[in-house]
Tab-separated table of C-alpha atoms in Angstrom:
chain	number	residue	atom	x	y	z
A	277	MET	CA	-75.564	64.087	106.916
A	278	LYS	CA	-74.835	67.446	108.355
A	279	ASN	CA	-71.995	68.421	110.869
A	280	LYS	CA	-71.294	71.420	112.360
A	281	ILE	CA	-67.550	72.249	112.494
A	282	ASN	CA	-66.079	75.463	114.132
A	283	GLY	CA	-69.296	77.229	113.404
A	284	LEU	CA	-69.513	76.522	109.823
A	285	LEU	CA	-72.474	74.314	108.552
A	286	VAL	CA	-71.011	71.571	106.689
A	287	MET	CA	-73.209	69.223	104.160
A	288	MET	CA	-71.715	65.925	103.252
A	289	LEU	CA	-73.327	64.543	100.075
A	290	PHE	CA	-74.305	61.113	99.436
A	291	VAL	CA	-72.685	59.085	96.363
A	292	PHE	CA	-74.318	60.055	93.322
A	293	SER	CA	-73.633	59.525	89.308
A	294	VAL	CA	-72.147	61.791	86.861
A	295	ALA	CA	-70.656	61.160	83.152
A	296	HIS	CA	-66.795	60.551	83.552
A	297	VAL	CA	-64.628	63.215	82.144
A	298	GLN	CA	-61.665	62.324	80.944
A	299	ALA	CA	-58.359	64.661	80.821
A	300	GLN	CA	-55.176	64.259	79.154
A	301	SER	CA	-51.834	65.048	80.550
A	302	PHE	CA	-48.831	66.820	79.209
A	303	ASP	CA	-45.724	68.291	80.074
A	304	SER	CA	-45.464	71.806	80.021
A	305	SER	CA	-43.389	74.244	82.127
A	306	VAL	CA	-45.348	77.777	80.889
A	307	VAL	CA	-48.909	77.386	80.152
A	308	ILE	CA	-51.442	79.891	78.884
A	309	ASN	CA	-53.466	79.939	81.954
A	310	GLU	CA	-56.124	82.668	81.333
A	311	VAL	CA	-57.640	84.426	78.418
A	312	ALA	CA	-59.979	87.334	78.594
A	313	TRP	CA	-60.886	87.566	74.888
A	314	ALA	CA	-64.088	89.603	75.739
A	315	GLY	CA	-62.546	92.359	77.485
A	316	THR	CA	-64.450	94.052	79.862
A	317	GLU	CA	-67.506	96.039	80.630
A	318	SER	CA	-65.526	99.354	79.972
A	319	SER	CA	-64.167	98.321	76.560
A	320	SER	CA	-64.094	95.165	74.465
A	321	SER	CA	-60.381	96.021	73.616
A	322	ASP	CA	-59.409	95.812	77.184
A	323	GLU	CA	-58.241	91.944	76.254
A	324	TRP	CA	-55.445	90.177	78.103
A	325	ILE	CA	-53.643	86.890	78.481
A	326	GLU	CA	-51.941	85.509	81.455
A	327	LEU	CA	-49.046	82.786	81.375
A	328	TYR	CA	-47.992	80.793	84.480
A	329	ASN	CA	-44.794	79.012	85.190
A	330	SER	CA	-45.483	75.699	86.769
A	331	THR	CA	-41.867	75.282	87.859
A	332	SER	CA	-39.604	75.885	90.902
A	333	ALA	CA	-37.412	78.019	88.799
A	334	SER	CA	-37.638	81.210	86.824
A	335	ILE	CA	-37.879	80.671	82.943
A	336	ASP	CA	-36.078	82.802	80.365
A	337	LEU	CA	-38.762	83.770	77.596
A	338	SER	CA	-36.287	85.625	75.509
A	339	GLY	CA	-36.930	84.664	71.817
A	340	TRP	CA	-40.383	82.928	72.848
A	341	SER	CA	-43.075	83.842	70.739
A	342	LEU	CA	-47.108	84.252	70.944
A	343	TRP	CA	-49.215	83.164	68.128
A	344	ASP	CA	-52.740	83.784	67.184
A	345	ASP	CA	-54.198	81.713	64.313
A	346	ASP	CA	-51.288	80.930	62.688
A	347	SER	CA	-50.233	84.662	62.806
A	348	GLU	CA	-46.823	85.548	65.378
A	349	VAL	CA	-48.416	88.114	67.477
A	350	PHE	CA	-45.266	88.982	69.862
A	351	THR	CA	-41.798	87.978	70.058
A	352	PHE	CA	-40.595	88.388	73.875
A	353	GLY	CA	-37.400	90.317	74.426
A	354	VAL	CA	-35.281	89.749	77.574
A	355	GLN	CA	-38.042	88.687	79.862
A	356	GLU	CA	-38.479	86.229	82.620
A	357	ILE	CA	-41.147	84.866	84.288
A	358	PRO	CA	-40.778	83.662	88.152
A	359	ALA	CA	-40.848	80.388	89.794
A	360	TYR	CA	-44.571	79.497	90.316
A	361	GLY	CA	-45.303	83.025	88.829
A	362	TYR	CA	-47.235	84.895	86.346
A	363	LEU	CA	-46.844	87.101	83.162
A	364	LEU	CA	-49.579	89.321	82.263
A	365	ILE	CA	-49.631	90.551	78.647
A	366	GLU	CA	-52.340	93.360	78.261
A	367	ASP	CA	-53.799	95.197	75.395
A	368	SER	CA	-53.991	98.037	77.456
A	369	GLU	CA	-53.151	99.623	80.825
A	370	THR	CA	-56.919	100.081	81.520
A	371	ALA	CA	-57.602	96.103	80.815
A	372	THR	CA	-57.078	95.255	84.594
A	373	ALA	CA	-56.321	96.998	87.812
A	374	VAL	CA	-52.803	94.988	88.080
A	375	ASP	CA	-50.001	96.359	86.218
A	376	ALA	CA	-48.964	94.460	83.385
A	377	ASP	CA	-45.677	92.868	82.706
A	378	LEU	CA	-46.166	93.447	78.788
A	379	ILE	CA	-48.624	95.828	76.594
A	380	ILE	CA	-49.163	94.763	72.920
A	381	GLY	CA	-51.397	94.742	70.499
A	382	LEU	CA	-54.192	92.181	71.170
A	383	SER	CA	-56.967	91.372	68.918
A	384	LEU	CA	-58.925	88.267	69.892
A	385	ALA	CA	-61.772	87.268	68.168
A	386	ASN	CA	-65.234	86.637	70.215
A	387	SER	CA	-66.061	83.522	67.763
A	388	GLY	CA	-62.730	81.623	69.021
A	389	ASP	CA	-58.686	81.666	68.119
A	390	VAL	CA	-56.194	79.495	68.462
A	391	LEU	CA	-53.335	80.509	70.684
A	392	GLU	CA	-49.971	78.970	70.891
A	393	LEU	CA	-47.181	79.779	72.746
A	394	LYS	CA	-43.621	78.824	71.359
A	395	ASP	CA	-40.304	78.926	72.510
A	396	ALA	CA	-37.192	80.196	71.016
A	397	SER	CA	-36.859	77.203	68.827
A	398	GLY	CA	-40.285	77.384	67.311
A	399	ASN	CA	-41.456	74.206	69.313
A	400	ILE	CA	-45.014	74.424	70.675
A	401	VAL	CA	-44.781	74.852	74.467
A	402	ASP	CA	-48.621	75.138	74.790
A	403	VAL	CA	-51.576	75.621	72.792
A	404	VAL	CA	-55.306	76.590	73.824
A	405	ASN	CA	-58.261	76.371	71.706
A	406	ALA	CA	-56.353	74.245	68.931
A	407	SER	CA	-59.796	73.337	67.075
A	408	GLY	CA	-60.109	77.154	66.419
A	409	GLY	CA	-63.988	77.031	67.335
A	410	ALA	CA	-65.642	78.955	69.987
A	411	TRP	CA	-63.667	79.635	72.989
A	412	TYR	CA	-64.271	77.120	75.798
A	413	ALA	CA	-65.392	79.434	78.420
A	414	GLY	CA	-65.856	82.967	79.150
A	415	SER	CA	-68.512	85.318	78.281
A	416	SER	CA	-68.991	88.765	75.786
A	417	THR	CA	-72.153	89.330	78.285
A	418	ASP	CA	-70.915	89.272	81.379
A	419	TYR	CA	-67.290	89.653	80.257
A	420	SER	CA	-65.985	86.776	82.596
A	421	THR	CA	-62.486	85.364	81.518
A	422	MET	CA	-61.803	81.931	80.448
A	423	GLU	CA	-59.718	79.843	83.291
A	424	ARG	CA	-57.370	77.108	82.965
A	425	ILE	CA	-58.423	74.679	85.890
A	426	ASP	CA	-55.343	72.759	86.480
A	427	ALA	CA	-52.265	73.572	85.013
A	428	ALA	CA	-50.890	70.067	84.169
A	429	ILE	CA	-53.537	69.507	81.671
A	430	GLY	CA	-53.233	70.373	78.205
A	431	ASP	CA	-55.829	71.473	75.692
A	432	VAL	CA	-58.971	69.837	76.883
A	433	GLU	CA	-62.316	71.553	76.785
A	434	GLY	CA	-63.353	70.091	80.421
A	435	ASN	CA	-60.286	72.018	81.885
A	436	PHE	CA	-61.294	75.203	81.144
A	437	ASP	CA	-64.270	77.290	82.497
A	438	SER	CA	-65.541	80.671	83.176
A	439	SER	CA	-63.995	82.595	85.795
A	440	LEU	CA	-65.892	83.147	89.130
A	441	ALA	CA	-64.112	86.168	90.067
A	442	ASN	CA	-65.508	89.236	88.696
A	443	GLY	CA	-62.849	90.754	86.497
A	444	GLY	CA	-61.023	87.309	86.355
A	445	THR	CA	-57.884	86.822	88.376
A	446	PRO	CA	-54.788	88.563	86.891
A	447	LYS	CA	-51.558	87.597	88.505
A	448	ALA	CA	-53.145	85.283	90.928
A	449	ILE	CA	-54.211	81.852	91.111
A	450	ASN	CA	-57.531	80.941	89.085
A	451	SER	CA	-60.951	80.913	90.839
A	452	LEU	CA	-61.391	77.241	90.025
A	453	SER	CA	-58.077	75.851	90.666
A	454	ASP	CA	-57.237	73.623	93.338
A	455	ILE	CA	-54.156	74.830	95.512
A	456	PRO	CA	-51.277	72.430	94.730
A	457	SER	CA	-50.226	69.704	97.381
A	458	GLY	CA	-47.371	71.244	99.274
A	459	THR	CA	-47.990	74.922	98.274
A	460	ALA	CA	-47.531	77.758	101.041
A	461	VAL	CA	-50.436	80.220	101.359
A	462	ILE	CA	-49.891	83.912	101.813
A	463	GLU	CA	-52.914	85.329	103.498
A	464	LEU	CA	-53.635	89.247	103.599
A	465	ASN	CA	-56.530	89.853	106.206
A	466	ASN	CA	-57.894	93.238	106.932
A	467	GLN	CA	-60.126	94.855	110.178
A	468	ILE	CA	-61.057	98.380	110.662
A	469	ILE	CA	-59.675	99.863	114.150
A	470	GLY	CA	-61.068	103.253	114.806
A	471	ASP	CA	-60.177	104.930	111.587
A	472	GLN	CA	-57.314	102.865	110.682
A	473	LEU	CA	-56.926	99.708	108.726
A	474	GLU	CA	-54.783	97.011	110.200
A	475	VAL	CA	-53.565	94.285	107.536
A	476	ILE	CA	-52.341	91.046	108.907
A	477	ILE	CA	-50.039	89.191	106.308
A	478	ALA	CA	-49.829	85.245	107.658
A	479	GLY	CA	-48.404	82.110	106.289
A	480	LYS	CA	-49.744	78.993	106.142
A	481	ASN	CA	-48.626	75.284	105.223
A	482	MET	CA	-45.015	76.967	105.126
A	483	ASN	CA	-42.158	74.001	104.573
A	484	GLU	CA	-38.846	74.803	106.035
A	485	VAL	CA	-38.828	78.542	105.330
A	486	PHE	CA	-35.930	81.161	105.962
A	487	SER	CA	-36.677	84.100	104.491
A	488	TYR	CA	-39.557	85.721	102.254
A	489	GLY	CA	-39.726	89.209	100.401
A	490	PHE	CA	-43.327	90.896	99.232
A	491	ASN	CA	-44.106	93.556	97.065
A	492	LEU	CA	-47.407	94.730	98.055
A	493	ASN	CA	-49.367	97.217	95.943
A	494	TYR	CA	-52.395	99.248	97.005
A	495	ASN	CA	-54.523	101.826	96.248
A	496	ASP	CA	-52.808	105.232	97.423
A	497	ALA	CA	-56.334	107.171	96.922
A	498	ALA	CA	-57.602	105.125	100.070
A	499	LEU	CA	-54.823	104.317	102.182
A	500	ASN	CA	-51.747	106.018	103.523
A	501	PHE	CA	-49.130	103.606	104.798
A	502	VAL	CA	-48.496	104.713	108.976
A	503	GLY	CA	-46.219	101.498	109.772
A	504	ALA	CA	-45.465	97.965	110.604
A	505	THR	CA	-44.763	95.471	113.233
A	506	LYS	CA	-43.018	92.197	112.580
A	507	GLY	CA	-44.543	89.111	113.067
A	508	ASP	CA	-42.779	86.289	115.370
A	509	PHE	CA	-43.023	83.259	112.563
A	510	LEU	CA	-39.272	83.369	111.643
A	511	SER	CA	-38.297	84.131	114.911
A	512	GLU	CA	-40.436	82.226	117.026
A	513	SER	CA	-37.681	79.637	118.767
A	514	GLU	CA	-35.654	81.094	121.311
A	515	SER	CA	-32.243	83.008	120.476
A	516	VAL	CA	-33.263	83.214	116.956
A	517	ASP	CA	-32.789	86.763	115.162
A	518	THR	CA	-33.877	88.289	111.922
A	519	SER	CA	-33.205	90.987	109.771
A	520	PHE	CA	-36.516	92.809	108.757
A	521	LEU	CA	-37.042	95.492	106.145
A	522	ILE	CA	-40.069	97.493	105.238
A	523	GLU	CA	-40.242	100.458	103.370
A	524	LEU	CA	-42.420	102.652	100.433
A	525	LYS	CA	-40.908	101.852	97.063
A	526	ASN	CA	-39.081	104.925	96.190
A	527	GLY	CA	-40.603	106.620	99.054
A	528	VAL	CA	-43.895	106.828	97.264
A	529	GLU	CA	-47.335	105.499	98.676
A	530	GLY	CA	-48.824	102.860	96.721
A	531	GLU	CA	-46.347	100.137	96.847
A	532	LEU	CA	-44.574	98.573	99.940
A	533	VAL	CA	-41.404	96.447	99.969
A	534	ILE	CA	-41.421	94.013	102.669
A	535	ALA	CA	-38.417	91.422	103.548
A	536	GLU	CA	-37.441	89.148	106.525
A	537	ALA	CA	-34.878	86.422	106.821
A	538	ARG	CA	-33.152	84.401	109.414
A	539	MET	CA	-29.783	85.370	110.588
A	540	GLN	CA	-28.409	82.297	111.069
A	541	ASP	CA	-27.209	79.485	108.171
A	542	GLN	CA	-29.761	78.600	105.445
A	543	LYS	CA	-30.586	75.252	107.618
A	544	ALA	CA	-32.239	77.228	110.331
A	545	VAL	CA	-35.693	77.012	108.903
A	546	VAL	CA	-39.120	77.043	110.250
A	547	SER	CA	-42.371	75.372	109.198
A	548	GLY	CA	-46.260	75.649	110.163
A	549	ASP	CA	-48.387	78.677	110.221
A	550	GLY	CA	-48.111	82.127	111.808
A	551	ASP	CA	-47.928	85.659	111.316
A	552	LEU	CA	-45.261	87.440	109.093
A	553	VAL	CA	-46.072	91.290	109.668
A	554	VAL	CA	-48.878	93.445	110.556
A	555	LEU	CA	-49.537	96.759	108.499
A	556	THR	CA	-51.274	99.689	109.885
A	557	PHE	CA	-52.808	102.393	107.317
A	558	ASP	CA	-54.832	105.464	107.472
A	559	VAL	CA	-57.950	104.959	105.772
A	560	ILE	CA	-58.371	108.644	103.460
A	561	SER	CA	-61.110	107.641	101.407
A	562	ASP	CA	-63.872	105.046	100.607
A	563	ASP	CA	-62.270	103.858	97.491
A	564	ASN	CA	-61.229	100.124	97.281
A	565	TYR	CA	-57.910	98.731	98.943
A	566	ASN	CA	-56.817	97.046	95.590
A	567	PHE	CA	-54.215	94.858	97.531
A	568	VAL	CA	-51.764	92.776	95.146
A	569	PHE	CA	-48.813	90.915	95.492
A	570	ASP	CA	-46.874	91.481	92.516
A	571	SER	CA	-44.936	88.601	90.640
A	572	SER	CA	-41.727	89.434	92.218
A	573	SER	CA	-42.889	88.234	95.679
A	574	PHE	CA	-41.081	84.948	97.416
A	575	VAL	CA	-41.036	82.664	100.107
A	576	SER	CA	-37.578	80.693	100.009
A	577	GLY	CA	-37.213	77.433	101.878
A	578	LEU	CA	-34.125	75.034	101.865
A	579	ASN	CA	-34.672	73.870	97.981
A	580	GLY	CA	-35.291	77.237	96.631
A	581	ASP	CA	-38.405	79.523	96.278
A	582	LEU	CA	-41.558	77.455	97.337
A	583	SER	CA	-44.547	77.440	95.528
A	584	VAL	CA	-46.951	80.112	96.803
A	585	VAL	CA	-50.527	81.079	96.634
A	586	PHE	CA	-51.323	84.840	97.467
A	587	ASP	CA	-54.599	84.550	98.997
A	588	VAL	CA	-56.094	88.653	99.374
A	589	ASP	CA	-59.246	88.430	100.811
A	590	GLY	CA	-59.353	91.005	103.784
A	591	ASP	CA	-61.939	93.285	103.105
A	592	SER	CA	-64.459	90.808	105.034
A	593	VAL	CA	-65.162	89.029	108.193
A	594	PRO	CA	-66.887	85.611	108.415
A	595	SER	CA	-70.247	85.125	110.181
A	596	GLU	CA	-72.200	81.842	110.940
A	597	LEU	CA	-74.109	80.271	108.516
A	598	THR	CA	-76.957	78.041	108.962
A	599	GLY	CA	-79.628	75.820	106.767
A	600	LEU	CA	-77.340	74.689	103.945
A	601	LYS	CA	-79.098	72.336	101.619
A	602	VAL	CA	-77.715	70.685	98.364
A	603	GLU	CA	-79.979	69.147	95.490
A	604	GLU	CA	-79.257	67.796	92.220
A	605	GLY	CA	-79.212	71.030	89.921
A	606	GLU	CA	-81.786	71.565	86.887
A	607	GLU	CA	-79.137	70.579	84.283
A	608	ARG	CA	-77.327	66.949	84.498
A	609	TYR	CA	-74.399	66.646	86.592
A	610	ARG	CA	-74.684	69.672	88.602
A	611	LEU	CA	-75.450	70.194	92.373
A	612	LYS	CA	-77.568	73.146	93.493
A	613	LEU	CA	-76.412	74.895	96.791
A	614	SER	CA	-78.871	76.746	98.977
A	615	TRP	CA	-78.739	78.096	102.524
A	616	ASP	CA	-80.674	80.602	104.846
A	617	ASP	CA	-80.379	84.036	103.629
A	618	LYS	CA	-78.201	86.156	106.282
A	619	GLY	CA	-78.411	89.137	104.504
A	620	ALA	CA	-74.720	89.196	104.181
A	621	ASP	CA	-72.736	91.355	101.467
A	622	ASN	CA	-71.497	88.084	100.107
A	623	TYR	CA	-70.950	84.123	100.528
A	624	LEU	CA	-67.896	82.233	99.896
A	625	VAL	CA	-68.645	78.482	98.797
A	626	TYR	CA	-65.925	75.838	99.092
A	627	ARG	CA	-65.536	72.143	98.198
A	628	ARG	CA	-63.036	69.677	100.239
A	629	ASN	CA	-60.599	68.451	97.457
A	630	GLN	CA	-58.907	64.931	97.292
A	631	LEU	CA	-56.170	66.477	99.545
A	632	GLY	CA	-58.320	66.628	102.243
A	633	ASP	CA	-58.414	70.830	101.799
A	634	PHE	CA	-61.254	73.079	101.322
A	635	VAL	CA	-60.831	75.339	98.043
A	636	GLU	CA	-62.939	77.860	97.284
A	637	LEU	CA	-65.436	77.262	94.300
A	638	GLY	CA	-66.754	80.966	94.004
A	639	GLN	CA	-68.284	84.130	95.622
A	640	VAL	CA	-71.833	85.205	95.527
A	641	THR	CA	-74.187	87.688	96.747
A	642	GLU	CA	-77.164	85.603	96.649
A	643	ASN	CA	-78.133	82.459	99.093
A	644	GLN	CA	-77.392	79.773	96.746
A	645	PHE	CA	-74.607	78.287	94.187
A	646	VAL	CA	-74.357	75.860	91.452
A	647	ASP	CA	-71.283	73.419	91.476
A	648	ASP	CA	-70.972	72.237	87.887
A	649	LEU	CA	-67.024	71.833	88.355
A	650	MET	CA	-65.712	68.696	86.749
A	651	LEU	CA	-67.979	66.435	89.378
A	652	ILE	CA	-67.251	63.048	88.598
A	653	PRO	CA	-68.736	59.445	89.814
A	654	GLY	CA	-68.678	57.453	92.884
A	655	ILE	CA	-67.391	60.538	95.042
A	656	ASN	CA	-68.827	62.041	98.217
A	657	TYR	CA	-68.671	65.780	98.197
A	658	GLU	CA	-68.586	68.012	101.262
A	659	TYR	CA	-69.111	71.886	101.270
A	660	GLN	CA	-68.881	74.526	103.375
A	661	VAL	CA	-70.294	78.140	102.750
A	662	ILE	CA	-69.466	81.273	105.191
A	663	ALA	CA	-71.308	84.410	104.923
A	664	MET	CA	-68.903	87.590	104.915
A	665	ASN	CA	-69.878	91.067	105.962
A	666	SER	CA	-68.091	93.880	104.814
A	667	ASN	CA	-66.148	95.822	107.780
A	668	GLN	CA	-65.101	98.790	105.845
A	669	GLU	CA	-67.393	100.915	107.099
A	670	ASP	CA	-67.545	102.114	110.545
A	671	GLY	CA	-68.658	99.973	113.479
C-alpha cells in the first residue's frame, strides 16, 4: 500500500515474521552510550567513549571511575554531566571534531574489553560487554563506532549496533536511537543566500518553555559571524517581552553564546513549534561548517531543564522522491529498501516508531538501504526516504 504524503513517498509494509528479540530493563542514571574502540581512519589511537545522563538533573561524577578489564583507567575529579547531556572522553584531541570533556589515556582492544562505570562508593553504575568477548558492534575496517540503541536497556548485545553516522555521534543522539517521548528537538537548518549563509535555529515539541541557552560551535575557517535576528517563538503572544542575548564567546570567531528568556513570571510559558533565532554568516571558504551545540546548551520549562535533542542537519535541502520499494533482505530479519535514483548527494531514511514519529535510521549515498534494526513480529513498518541535495554551492 503506497501513500504520497507532503511530497514524500511512503511505503506501508504488510505484516511479516521475524525472530523475537528480548531485552532486559535496568535502572541506571548514567550509561556508557557510545564507544569508538577502533579509533579513526587517521589513527587507530583516536579512541573515545561517550557517557549519557538520562535524568532531568545534572549528576556529580566526582570520585566515579572508569574501568577496563578490571583495571581502573581513570577517576573523575570535580566533574558534572548535565541533564540529558553527554560527557566525551577522548584519547587525544584529534579523536573527534567535537571538543572533548576529558582527554585521558585509552587503550581499547579490538578483540573486545569489559567496560565498567563505577560510582564513588565503588558500585557498578553501568557495564558494557561484560562477557569480555568481541565487541557487540563497531568495525576496525570502516571505523564505525558501537552505539547503544536504548539508554533504558542494559548490557544486551541486541541493544548495541554499529553507528550509521560517519565518525559516530559524539555528544549527540545516537544514529540508531529513537527520540524519547516528550523530548524537545532543536533543529538547525542552513540555506545559502548570495555569498552568505542563513542559519535558522527552530524548536519542535517545546513543552511549557520560558528560556533557552545555546553554545553553538562552528568552523571559523569557513564562516564569519555577521549578525542575528530573534525569532518570535517565546514572544508569540501579545505584550510578552523577552531578554535576548547573542555574542561571540570571548569576542572570538568559532563559538556563539545565544540566550533568550521571557521576562514575566516563570509560569508565563509557551508550547509548540517555532523559530528561535536566525543567524547570518559570511562564507569565507569551502570547508565544512561543523556546527555543534555543546553540552552546556539547554531549554528550560516549568519543571527544570527539558530533555532535548539537537538536530544539526542544515547542509542540505529536501527534494521529492519516487519509486520506493521494500522487500525482504538476503539475510533473515532484514528489509531492503530501494527507490528511483535522483542523482542526489545523499538520502535520509526514516522509519515510524511506536509513538507515531518518523525517526532517522541512516543516511546513504546510493538508492538503497537495509533495515536490520530490532525488527519484531506482527508489526507494520512504515518508511520515508528523502533525497537531499547540498546547497552549499552557489545556485
